[in-house]
XYZ file of C-alpha atoms in Angstrom:
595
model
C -1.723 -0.292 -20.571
C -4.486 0.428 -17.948
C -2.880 -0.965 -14.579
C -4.503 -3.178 -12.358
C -5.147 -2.181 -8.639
C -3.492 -4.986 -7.528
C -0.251 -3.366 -9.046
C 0.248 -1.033 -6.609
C 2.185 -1.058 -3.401
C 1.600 1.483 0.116
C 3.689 3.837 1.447
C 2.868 5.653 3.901
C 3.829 8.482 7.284
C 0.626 7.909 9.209
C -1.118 10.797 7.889
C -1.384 10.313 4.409
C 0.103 7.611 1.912
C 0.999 7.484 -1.366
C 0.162 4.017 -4.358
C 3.420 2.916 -6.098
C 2.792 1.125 -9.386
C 4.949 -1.850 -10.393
C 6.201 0.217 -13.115
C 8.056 2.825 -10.802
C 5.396 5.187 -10.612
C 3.964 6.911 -7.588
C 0.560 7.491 -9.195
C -1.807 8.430 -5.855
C -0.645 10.901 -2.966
C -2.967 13.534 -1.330
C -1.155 16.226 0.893
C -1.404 16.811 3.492
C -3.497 14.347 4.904
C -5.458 11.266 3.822
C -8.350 13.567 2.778
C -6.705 16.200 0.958
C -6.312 16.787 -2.761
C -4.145 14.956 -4.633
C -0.768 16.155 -5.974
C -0.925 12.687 -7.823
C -3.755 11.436 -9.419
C -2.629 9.387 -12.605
C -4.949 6.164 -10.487
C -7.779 8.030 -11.574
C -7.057 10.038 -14.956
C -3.684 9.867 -17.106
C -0.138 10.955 -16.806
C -0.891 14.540 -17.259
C -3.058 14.202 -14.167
C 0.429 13.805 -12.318
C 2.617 11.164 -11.034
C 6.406 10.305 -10.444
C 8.342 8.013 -12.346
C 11.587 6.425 -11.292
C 12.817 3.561 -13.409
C 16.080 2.447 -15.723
C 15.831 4.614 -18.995
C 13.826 2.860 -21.749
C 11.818 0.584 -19.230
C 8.401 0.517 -20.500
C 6.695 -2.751 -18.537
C 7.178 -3.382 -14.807
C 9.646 -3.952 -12.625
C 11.611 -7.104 -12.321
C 10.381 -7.572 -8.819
C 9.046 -5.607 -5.762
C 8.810 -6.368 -1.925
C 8.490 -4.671 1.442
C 11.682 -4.884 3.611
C 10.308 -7.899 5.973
C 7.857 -6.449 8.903
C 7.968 -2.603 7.357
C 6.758 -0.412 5.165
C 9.690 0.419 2.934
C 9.075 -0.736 -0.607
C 12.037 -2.442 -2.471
C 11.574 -2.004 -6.455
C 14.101 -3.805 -8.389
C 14.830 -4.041 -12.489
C 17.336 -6.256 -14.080
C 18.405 -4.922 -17.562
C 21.234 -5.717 -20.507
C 23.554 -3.057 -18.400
C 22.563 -4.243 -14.925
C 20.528 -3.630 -11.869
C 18.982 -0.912 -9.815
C 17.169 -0.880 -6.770
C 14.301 1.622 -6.049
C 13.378 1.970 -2.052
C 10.107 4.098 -1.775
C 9.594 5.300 1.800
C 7.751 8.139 3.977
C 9.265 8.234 7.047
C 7.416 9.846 10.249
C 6.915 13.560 9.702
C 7.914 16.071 12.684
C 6.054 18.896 10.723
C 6.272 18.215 6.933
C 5.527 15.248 4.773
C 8.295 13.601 2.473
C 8.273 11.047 -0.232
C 11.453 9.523 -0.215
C 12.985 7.253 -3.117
C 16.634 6.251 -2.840
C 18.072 4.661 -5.827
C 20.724 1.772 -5.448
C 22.868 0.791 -8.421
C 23.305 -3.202 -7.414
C 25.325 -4.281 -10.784
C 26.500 -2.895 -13.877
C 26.019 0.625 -14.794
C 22.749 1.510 -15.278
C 20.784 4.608 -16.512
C 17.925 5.571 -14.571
C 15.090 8.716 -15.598
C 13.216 10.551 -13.261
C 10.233 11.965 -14.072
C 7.940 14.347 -12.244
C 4.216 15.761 -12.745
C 3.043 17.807 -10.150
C -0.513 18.294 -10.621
C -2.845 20.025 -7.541
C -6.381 20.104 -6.656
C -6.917 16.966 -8.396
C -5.119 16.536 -11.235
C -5.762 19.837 -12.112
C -3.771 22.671 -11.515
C -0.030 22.904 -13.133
C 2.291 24.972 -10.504
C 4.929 26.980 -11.264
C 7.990 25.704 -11.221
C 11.505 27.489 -10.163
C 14.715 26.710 -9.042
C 15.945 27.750 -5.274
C 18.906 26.755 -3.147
C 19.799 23.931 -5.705
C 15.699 22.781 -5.468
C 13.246 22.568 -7.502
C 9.875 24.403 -6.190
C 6.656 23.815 -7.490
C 3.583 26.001 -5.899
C 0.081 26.585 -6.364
C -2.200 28.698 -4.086
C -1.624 27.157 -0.659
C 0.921 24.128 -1.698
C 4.378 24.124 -2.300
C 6.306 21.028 -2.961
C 10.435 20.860 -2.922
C 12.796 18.746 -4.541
C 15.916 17.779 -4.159
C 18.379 15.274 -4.378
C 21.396 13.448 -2.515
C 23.793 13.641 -4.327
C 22.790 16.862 -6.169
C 21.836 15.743 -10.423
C 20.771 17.688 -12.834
C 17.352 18.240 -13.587
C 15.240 19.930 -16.497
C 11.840 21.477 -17.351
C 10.120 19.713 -20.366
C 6.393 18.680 -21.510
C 5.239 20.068 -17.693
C 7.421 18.157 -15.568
C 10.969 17.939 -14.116
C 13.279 15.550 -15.576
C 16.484 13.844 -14.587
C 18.832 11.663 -16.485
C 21.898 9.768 -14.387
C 24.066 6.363 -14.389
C 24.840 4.484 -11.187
C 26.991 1.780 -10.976
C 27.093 -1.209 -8.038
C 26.618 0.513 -4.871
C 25.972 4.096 -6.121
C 23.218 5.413 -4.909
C 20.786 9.055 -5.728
C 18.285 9.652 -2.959
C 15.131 12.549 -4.025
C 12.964 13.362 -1.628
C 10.038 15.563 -1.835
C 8.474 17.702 0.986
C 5.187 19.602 0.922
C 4.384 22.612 3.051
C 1.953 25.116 3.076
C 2.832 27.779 0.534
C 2.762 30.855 2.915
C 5.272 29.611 5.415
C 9.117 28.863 4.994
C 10.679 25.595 3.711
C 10.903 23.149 6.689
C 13.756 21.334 8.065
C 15.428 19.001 5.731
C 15.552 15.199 6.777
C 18.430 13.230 5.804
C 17.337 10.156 3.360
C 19.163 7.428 4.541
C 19.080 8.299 8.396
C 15.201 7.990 7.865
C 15.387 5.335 5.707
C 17.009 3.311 8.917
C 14.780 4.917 11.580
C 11.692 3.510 9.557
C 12.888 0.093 9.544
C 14.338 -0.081 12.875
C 10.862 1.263 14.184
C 8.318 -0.668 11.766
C 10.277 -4.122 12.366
C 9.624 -2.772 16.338
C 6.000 -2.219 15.906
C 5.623 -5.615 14.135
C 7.635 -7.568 16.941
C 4.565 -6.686 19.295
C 2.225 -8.784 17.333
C 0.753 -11.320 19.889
C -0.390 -13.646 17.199
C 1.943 -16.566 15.662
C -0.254 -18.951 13.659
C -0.339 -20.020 10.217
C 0.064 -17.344 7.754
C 1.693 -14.928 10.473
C 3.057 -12.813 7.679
C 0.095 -12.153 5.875
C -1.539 -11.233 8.916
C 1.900 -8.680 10.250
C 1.103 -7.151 7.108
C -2.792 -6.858 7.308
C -1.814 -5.085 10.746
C 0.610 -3.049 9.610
C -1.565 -1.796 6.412
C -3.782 -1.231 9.408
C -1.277 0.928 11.028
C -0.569 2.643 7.814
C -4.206 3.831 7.686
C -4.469 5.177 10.946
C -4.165 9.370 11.090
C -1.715 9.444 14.240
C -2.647 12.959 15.311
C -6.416 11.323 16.266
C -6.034 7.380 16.492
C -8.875 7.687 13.724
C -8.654 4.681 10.599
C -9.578 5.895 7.456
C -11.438 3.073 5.411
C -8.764 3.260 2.775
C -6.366 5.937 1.495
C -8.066 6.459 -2.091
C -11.435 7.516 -3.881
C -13.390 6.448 -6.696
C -11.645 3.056 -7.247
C -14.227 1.358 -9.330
C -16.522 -1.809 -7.823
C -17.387 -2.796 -11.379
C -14.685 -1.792 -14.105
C -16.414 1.049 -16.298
C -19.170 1.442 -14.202
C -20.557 4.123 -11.644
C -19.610 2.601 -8.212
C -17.213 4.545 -7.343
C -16.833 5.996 -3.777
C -14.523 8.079 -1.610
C -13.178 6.117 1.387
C -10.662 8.723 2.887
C -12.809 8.585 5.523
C -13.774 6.925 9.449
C -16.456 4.439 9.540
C -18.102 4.014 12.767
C -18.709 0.273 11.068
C -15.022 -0.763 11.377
C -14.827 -0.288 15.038
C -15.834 -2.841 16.674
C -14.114 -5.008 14.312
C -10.670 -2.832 14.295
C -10.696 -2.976 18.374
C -11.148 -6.776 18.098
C -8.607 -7.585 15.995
C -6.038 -4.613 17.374
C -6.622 -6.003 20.837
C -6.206 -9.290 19.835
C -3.151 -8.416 18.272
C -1.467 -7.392 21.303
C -1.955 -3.447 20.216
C -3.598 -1.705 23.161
C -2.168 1.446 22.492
C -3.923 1.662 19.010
C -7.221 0.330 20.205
C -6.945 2.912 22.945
C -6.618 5.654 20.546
C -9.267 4.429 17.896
C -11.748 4.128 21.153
C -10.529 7.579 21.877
C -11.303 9.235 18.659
C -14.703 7.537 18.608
C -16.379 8.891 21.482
C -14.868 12.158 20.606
C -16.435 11.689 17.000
C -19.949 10.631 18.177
C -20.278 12.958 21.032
C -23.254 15.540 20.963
C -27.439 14.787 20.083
C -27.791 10.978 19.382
C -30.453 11.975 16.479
C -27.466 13.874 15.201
C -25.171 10.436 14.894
C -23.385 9.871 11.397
C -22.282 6.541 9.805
C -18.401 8.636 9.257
C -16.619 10.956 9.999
C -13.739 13.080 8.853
C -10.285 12.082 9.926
C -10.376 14.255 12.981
C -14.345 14.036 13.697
C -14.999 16.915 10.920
C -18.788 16.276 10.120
C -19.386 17.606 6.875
C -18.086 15.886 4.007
C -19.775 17.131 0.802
C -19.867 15.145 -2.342
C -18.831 16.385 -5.465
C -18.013 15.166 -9.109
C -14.490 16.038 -10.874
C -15.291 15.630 -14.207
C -11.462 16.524 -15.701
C -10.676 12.566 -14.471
C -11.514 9.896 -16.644
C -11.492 7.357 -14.049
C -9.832 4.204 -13.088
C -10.036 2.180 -15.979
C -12.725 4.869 -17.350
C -14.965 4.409 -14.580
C -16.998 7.755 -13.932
C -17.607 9.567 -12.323
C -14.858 10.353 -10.116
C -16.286 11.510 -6.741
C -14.704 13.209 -3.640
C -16.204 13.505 0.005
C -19.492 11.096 0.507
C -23.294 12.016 0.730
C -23.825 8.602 2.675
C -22.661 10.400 5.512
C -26.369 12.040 5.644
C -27.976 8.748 5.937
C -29.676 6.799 8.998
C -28.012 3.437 9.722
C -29.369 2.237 12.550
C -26.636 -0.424 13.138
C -24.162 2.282 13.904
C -25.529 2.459 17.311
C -25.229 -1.449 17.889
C -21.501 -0.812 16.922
C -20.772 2.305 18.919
C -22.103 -0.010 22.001
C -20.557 -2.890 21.045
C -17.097 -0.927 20.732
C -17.891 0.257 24.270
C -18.011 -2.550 25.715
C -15.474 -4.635 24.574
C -12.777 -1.521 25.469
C -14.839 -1.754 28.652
C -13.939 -5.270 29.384
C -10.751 -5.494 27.763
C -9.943 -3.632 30.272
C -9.331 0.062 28.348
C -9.513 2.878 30.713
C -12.349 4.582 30.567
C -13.199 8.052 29.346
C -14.808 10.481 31.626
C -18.750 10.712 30.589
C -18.435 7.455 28.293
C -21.321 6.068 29.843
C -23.202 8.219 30.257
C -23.026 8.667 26.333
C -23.753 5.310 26.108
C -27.293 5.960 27.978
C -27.751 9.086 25.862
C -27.572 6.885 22.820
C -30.112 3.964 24.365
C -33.173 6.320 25.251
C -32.658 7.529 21.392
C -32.849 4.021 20.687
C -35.619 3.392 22.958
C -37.689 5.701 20.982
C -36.213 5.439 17.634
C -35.405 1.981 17.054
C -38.573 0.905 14.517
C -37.563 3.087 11.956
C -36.405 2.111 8.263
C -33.018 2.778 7.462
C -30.542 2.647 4.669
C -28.467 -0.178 6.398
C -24.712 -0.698 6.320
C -24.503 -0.301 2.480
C -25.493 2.596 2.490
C -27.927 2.133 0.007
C -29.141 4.787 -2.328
C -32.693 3.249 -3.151
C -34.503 3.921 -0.467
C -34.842 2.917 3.038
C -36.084 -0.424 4.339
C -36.108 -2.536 7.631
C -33.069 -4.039 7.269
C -32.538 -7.151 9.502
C -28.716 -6.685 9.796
C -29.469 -3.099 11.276
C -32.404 -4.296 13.525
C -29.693 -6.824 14.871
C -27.499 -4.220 15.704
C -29.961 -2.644 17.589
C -30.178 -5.673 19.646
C -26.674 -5.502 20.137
C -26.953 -2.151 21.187
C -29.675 -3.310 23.935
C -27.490 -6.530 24.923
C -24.132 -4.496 25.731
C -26.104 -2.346 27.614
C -28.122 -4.771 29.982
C -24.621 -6.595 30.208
C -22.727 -3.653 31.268
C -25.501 -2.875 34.015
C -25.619 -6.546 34.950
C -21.972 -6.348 35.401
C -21.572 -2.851 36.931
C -25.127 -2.111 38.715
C -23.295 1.390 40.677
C -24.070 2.553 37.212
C -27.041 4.478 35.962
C -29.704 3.358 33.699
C -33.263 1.805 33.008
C -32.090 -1.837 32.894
C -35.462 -3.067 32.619
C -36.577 -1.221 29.831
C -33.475 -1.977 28.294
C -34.131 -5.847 28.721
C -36.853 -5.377 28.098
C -36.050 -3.412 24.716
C -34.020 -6.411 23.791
C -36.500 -9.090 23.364
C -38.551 -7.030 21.310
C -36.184 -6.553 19.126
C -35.264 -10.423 18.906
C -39.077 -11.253 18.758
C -39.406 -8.910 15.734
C -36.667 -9.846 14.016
C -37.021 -13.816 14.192
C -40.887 -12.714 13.222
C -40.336 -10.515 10.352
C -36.881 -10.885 9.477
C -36.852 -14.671 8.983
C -38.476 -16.749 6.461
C -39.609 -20.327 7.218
C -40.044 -21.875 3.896
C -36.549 -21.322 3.281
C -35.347 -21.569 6.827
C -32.773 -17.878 6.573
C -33.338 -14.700 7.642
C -33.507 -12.087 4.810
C -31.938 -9.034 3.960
C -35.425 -6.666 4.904
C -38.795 -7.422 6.276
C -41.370 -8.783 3.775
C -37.924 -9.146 1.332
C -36.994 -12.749 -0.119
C -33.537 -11.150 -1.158
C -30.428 -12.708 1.353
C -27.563 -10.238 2.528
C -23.635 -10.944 3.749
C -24.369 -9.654 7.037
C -27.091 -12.285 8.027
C -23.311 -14.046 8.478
C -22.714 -11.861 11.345
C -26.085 -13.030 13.422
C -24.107 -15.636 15.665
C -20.729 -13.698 15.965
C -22.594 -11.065 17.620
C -24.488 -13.341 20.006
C -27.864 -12.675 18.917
C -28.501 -16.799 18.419
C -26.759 -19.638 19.170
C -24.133 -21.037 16.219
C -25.987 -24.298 16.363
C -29.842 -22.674 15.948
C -30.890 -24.184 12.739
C -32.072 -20.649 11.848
C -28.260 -19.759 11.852
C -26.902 -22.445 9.830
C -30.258 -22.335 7.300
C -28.792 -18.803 6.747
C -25.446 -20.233 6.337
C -26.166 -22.280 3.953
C -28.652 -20.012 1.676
C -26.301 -17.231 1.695
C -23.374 -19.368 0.383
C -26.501 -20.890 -1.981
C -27.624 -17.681 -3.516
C -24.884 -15.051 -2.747
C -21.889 -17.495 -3.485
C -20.135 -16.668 -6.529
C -16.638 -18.254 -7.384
C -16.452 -19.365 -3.662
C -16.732 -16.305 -2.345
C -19.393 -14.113 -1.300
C -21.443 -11.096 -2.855
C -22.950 -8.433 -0.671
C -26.213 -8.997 -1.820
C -27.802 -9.277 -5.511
C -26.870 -6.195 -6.776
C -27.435 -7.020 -10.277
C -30.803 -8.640 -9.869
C -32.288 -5.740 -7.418
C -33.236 -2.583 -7.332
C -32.329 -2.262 -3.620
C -29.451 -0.227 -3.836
C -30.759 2.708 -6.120
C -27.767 1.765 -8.231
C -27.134 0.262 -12.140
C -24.746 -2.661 -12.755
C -22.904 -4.732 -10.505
C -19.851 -5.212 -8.038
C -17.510 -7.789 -7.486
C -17.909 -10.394 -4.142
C -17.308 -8.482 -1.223
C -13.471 -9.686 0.192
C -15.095 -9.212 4.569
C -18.103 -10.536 3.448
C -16.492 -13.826 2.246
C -14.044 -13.997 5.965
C -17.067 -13.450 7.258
C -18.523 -16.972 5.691
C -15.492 -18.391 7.019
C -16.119 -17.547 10.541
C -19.446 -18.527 10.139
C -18.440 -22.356 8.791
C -16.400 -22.306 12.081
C -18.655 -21.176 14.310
C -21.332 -23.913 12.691
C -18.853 -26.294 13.378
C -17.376 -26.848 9.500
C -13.738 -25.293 10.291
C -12.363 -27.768 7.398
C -14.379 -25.735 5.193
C -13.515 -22.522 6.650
C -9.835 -23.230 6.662
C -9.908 -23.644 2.949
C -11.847 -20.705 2.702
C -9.491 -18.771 4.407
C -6.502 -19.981 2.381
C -8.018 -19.269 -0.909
C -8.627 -15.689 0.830
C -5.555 -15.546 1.735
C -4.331 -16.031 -1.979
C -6.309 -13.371 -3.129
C -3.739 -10.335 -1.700
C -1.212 -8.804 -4.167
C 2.107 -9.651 -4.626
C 2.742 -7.795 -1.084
C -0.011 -8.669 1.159
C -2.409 -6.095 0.087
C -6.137 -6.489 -0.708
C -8.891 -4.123 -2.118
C -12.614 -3.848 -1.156
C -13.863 -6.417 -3.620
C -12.522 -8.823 -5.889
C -14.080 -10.320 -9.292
C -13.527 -14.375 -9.586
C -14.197 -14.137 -13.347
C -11.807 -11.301 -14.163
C -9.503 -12.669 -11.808
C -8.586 -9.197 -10.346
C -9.065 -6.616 -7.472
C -11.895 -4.182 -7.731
C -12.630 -1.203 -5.251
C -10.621 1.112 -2.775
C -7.561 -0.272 -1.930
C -5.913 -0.963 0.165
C -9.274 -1.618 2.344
C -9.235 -1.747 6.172
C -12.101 -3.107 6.359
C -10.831 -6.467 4.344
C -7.525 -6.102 6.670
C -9.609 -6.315 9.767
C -11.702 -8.763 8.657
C -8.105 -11.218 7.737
C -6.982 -10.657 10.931
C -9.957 -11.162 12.799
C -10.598 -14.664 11.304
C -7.273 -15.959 11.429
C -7.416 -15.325 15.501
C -10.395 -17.088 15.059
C -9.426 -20.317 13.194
C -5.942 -20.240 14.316
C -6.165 -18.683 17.839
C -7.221 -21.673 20.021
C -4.634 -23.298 18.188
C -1.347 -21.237 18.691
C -2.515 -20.823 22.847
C -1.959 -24.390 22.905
């Protein structure tokens, strides 16, 4: 039976991270990084497109029950059988040079019989390695990977149907630790790690990252584990946050929405510092701000909507046409030709980002500003053009009213930075001035009387999500009828089993795209910081519970989620949906907790 994406679980080192199904399975891991082909990629094809299985002998449904060690990221997996019960514990500890999976099995009654079994598949589901035996390991390699197994205590293991196999019994407090470590095929087997002295270290440091958390409101659990999903996304060697860990993860079930987010999106930032600062995590804000004005540095014409995980530009899009897809959704796609396209609100957040590090009081980088005014006399010039908007939509571009705010934004952060620092250089009075044309245009073109909301494009009676985000960002008042018109229209036409839709995919050809999604899971947090900020928190409370209800059975949500089907769509885990929990329950909850 297809799985759902809400049956999977996250582990991860900080560099790359691996999906755990509830049936024992680790059926996603690229290595070695985020970006890299996948050794695993059962998510998105079948078993012979590789995965590892780890579950009492005979099992064929899923486990009995499954949770993270409280404040980690060590996943417990437990079954319950006639002859007793095991414990799985799925963890990948922080490399020093090489990447391990490591999944320690517990016998916790009885004597149980537990199978192992391994497909190693590279590039993609695609290659078979060859397989021999070294040292008491098992070596798989393929052009430049090579993957080694062991175990702790050594058990037997066997080559059949293209995988490794192993067969053993454990009985109450027995336990069989595997780990697997990847390395690049030319150079010598690293360092072995002991299991269960990295099995402690991860606790003992996760449950000392969590402790930092600043924020004890309602639902402080849920949001610990939106941060530390956060955390889990973040490629240490950079401070950059990829937008989730997996590709092609369908936004309609059988259709062709299907996108790589093992990427940066200069989108998230302003968000991600928010809620990181927030949060009491300085340190990770610092190094997100960090690897965002190393990303964006260079020609402001030249400035992309993503980046790779280290700044890389270029990130081609191809097709893999061996994978049937998640739930036969095709086609499969790696990389991401939206990276090509002009979305004029990336400069609004680049600023934005800017400035709140600014006056959060991040130190500042040497020639930050002065990037800053290299992206504003772009602007200056630039800033009537159509774009794709924050989509990325493949139909065309338009003047989007969500990306014409932005450049507002962009304009406002910089007239407030001058106001507030005048030693430093720039054309403040252009740049006010630059401002209220922007908000004159906008409320002129990109607001429609009759129906008192602003629309998704000029001359366009379609609504879009991010109209939501016109008072957050201070371009009008919460209480300007304009805003709460909009408010109410988007929750009119975009609402959809309480929760809100992008835009009308289905009934527009704006995208460039056939079929539809799911609501959009930020989209709908962002309704309920909207209610609040109009003044209806009762309604925005509620909102935020049933939100809140929507994560998997251990915290995690996806990019969308389908109130009909009752079930997760897109790549998951999603940062942006992460951010977007976290953000609004500072919001609704914030004011509260301080006093």
């Amino acid at each position: 039976m297809q799985p759902r994406v809400e049956d999977y679980a996250l582990i991860g080192d900080e560099q790359t991270a691996a999906l755990v199904g509830k049936d024992g399975s680790v059926d996603w891991l690229c290595l070695p990084r985020f970006d890299s082909a996948s050794c695993f990629a059962r998510l998105l094809g079948k078993e012979r497109n590789g995965h590892w299985r780890i579950a009492p002998k005979g099992a064929k449904g899923p486990c009995t029950r499954r949770a993270y060690r409280p404040d980690t990221l060590v996943l417990d997996t437990e079954w319950e059988t006639d002859e007793g019960a095991v414990r799985v514990t799925d963890l990948m500890p922080q490399r020093d040079r090489a990447p391990d999976l490591m999944r320690i099995v517990e016998g916790l009654s009885g004597r149980v019989t537990v199978r192992s079994t391994l497909r190693l598949r590279f590039d993609y589901g695609s290659v078979v390695p060859w397989m021999r035996r070294t040292d008491g390991h098992r070596v798989a390699v393929a052009g430049p990977d090579a993957v080694w197994l062991r175990s702790e205590p050594p058990v037997r293991t066997w080559g059949a149907d293209f995988g490794t196999h192993s067969e053993f019994t454990l009985a109450e407090g027995e336990k069989v630790a595997f780990v697997l470590t990847w390395h690049p095929s030319h150079e010598p087997r690293p360092p072995l790690v002991e299991p269960h002295e990295a099995l402690r270290h991860s606790v003992e440091d996760w449950q000392a990252w969590a402790a930092r958390c600043r924020y004890d409101g309602p639902h402080r659990d849920t949001v610990v584990r939106s941060l530390i999903t956060l955390k889990a996304l973040t490629y240490a060697p950079t401070g950059g946050i990829v937008a989730a860990p997996t590709t092609s993860l369908p936004e309609e079930l059988g259709g062709v929405r299907n996108w790589d987010y093992r990427f940066c999106w200069l989108r998230d930032a302003t968000l991600s510092l928010g809620a990181l600062l927030a949060a009491g995590y300085q340190e990770e804000a610092e190094a997100w701000r960090n690897w965002l004005v190393r990303a964006v540095a260079g020609d402001p014409a030249d400035l992309q909507i993503m980046y790779g995980l280290a700044g890389e530009r270029r990130l081609p899009e191809f097709e893999l046409p061996w994978l049937s897809g998640f739930a036969g959704s095709r086609p499969v796609r790696t990389g991401n030709k939206a990276v090509d396209q002009l979305q004029l609100d990336v400069y609004g957040e680049v600023m934005d980002s800017l400035s709140l590090a600014r006056t959060s009081g991040l130190p500042t980088r040497p020639r930050m500003w002065s990037l800053q005014v290299a992206l504003m006399k772009w602007l200056e010039t630039e800033w009537r053009q159509p774009d794709e908007g924050l989509w990325e939509m493949r139909g065309g571009r338009r003047q989007f009213v969500h990306s014409k705010v932005m450049v507002w934004v962009a304009a406002d952060r910089a007239v407030r930075t001058l106001e507030a620092h005048p030693e430093l250089p720039g054309d403040l009075d252009a740049w006010r001035a630059m401002r209220d044309d922007v908000h004159r245009e906008v409320c002129e073109k990109g607001y429609d009387p009759e129906r008192n909301t602003f629309i998704q494009s000029y001359g366009s009676r379609e609504l879009d999500a991010s109209l939501l985000l016109i008072p957050r960002v201070g371009f009008l008042p919460p209480d300007d009828p304009r805003v709460t018109g909009t408010v109410d229209a988007v929750v009119a036409e975009l609402g959809h089993g309480g929760l809100v839709r992008r835009y009308s995919a289905e009934e527009s050809s704006v995208d460039g795209l056939p079929g539809g999604e799911g609501t959009f899971v930020a989209c709908s947090f962002w309704l309920a910081d909207a209610l609040h900020m109009t003044g209806r928190t009762k309604e925005a409370r509620e909102l935020f519970e049933r939100l809140v209800g929507l994560t998997n059975d251990v915290g995690l949500l996806s990019e969308e989620y389908d109130p009909v089907g009752g079930r997760q769509l897109g790549n998951f885990p999603q940062a942006f949906s992460h951010i977007a929990l976290v953000n609004t329950a500072l919001a609704l909850f914030g004011d509260e907790e301080a006093g």
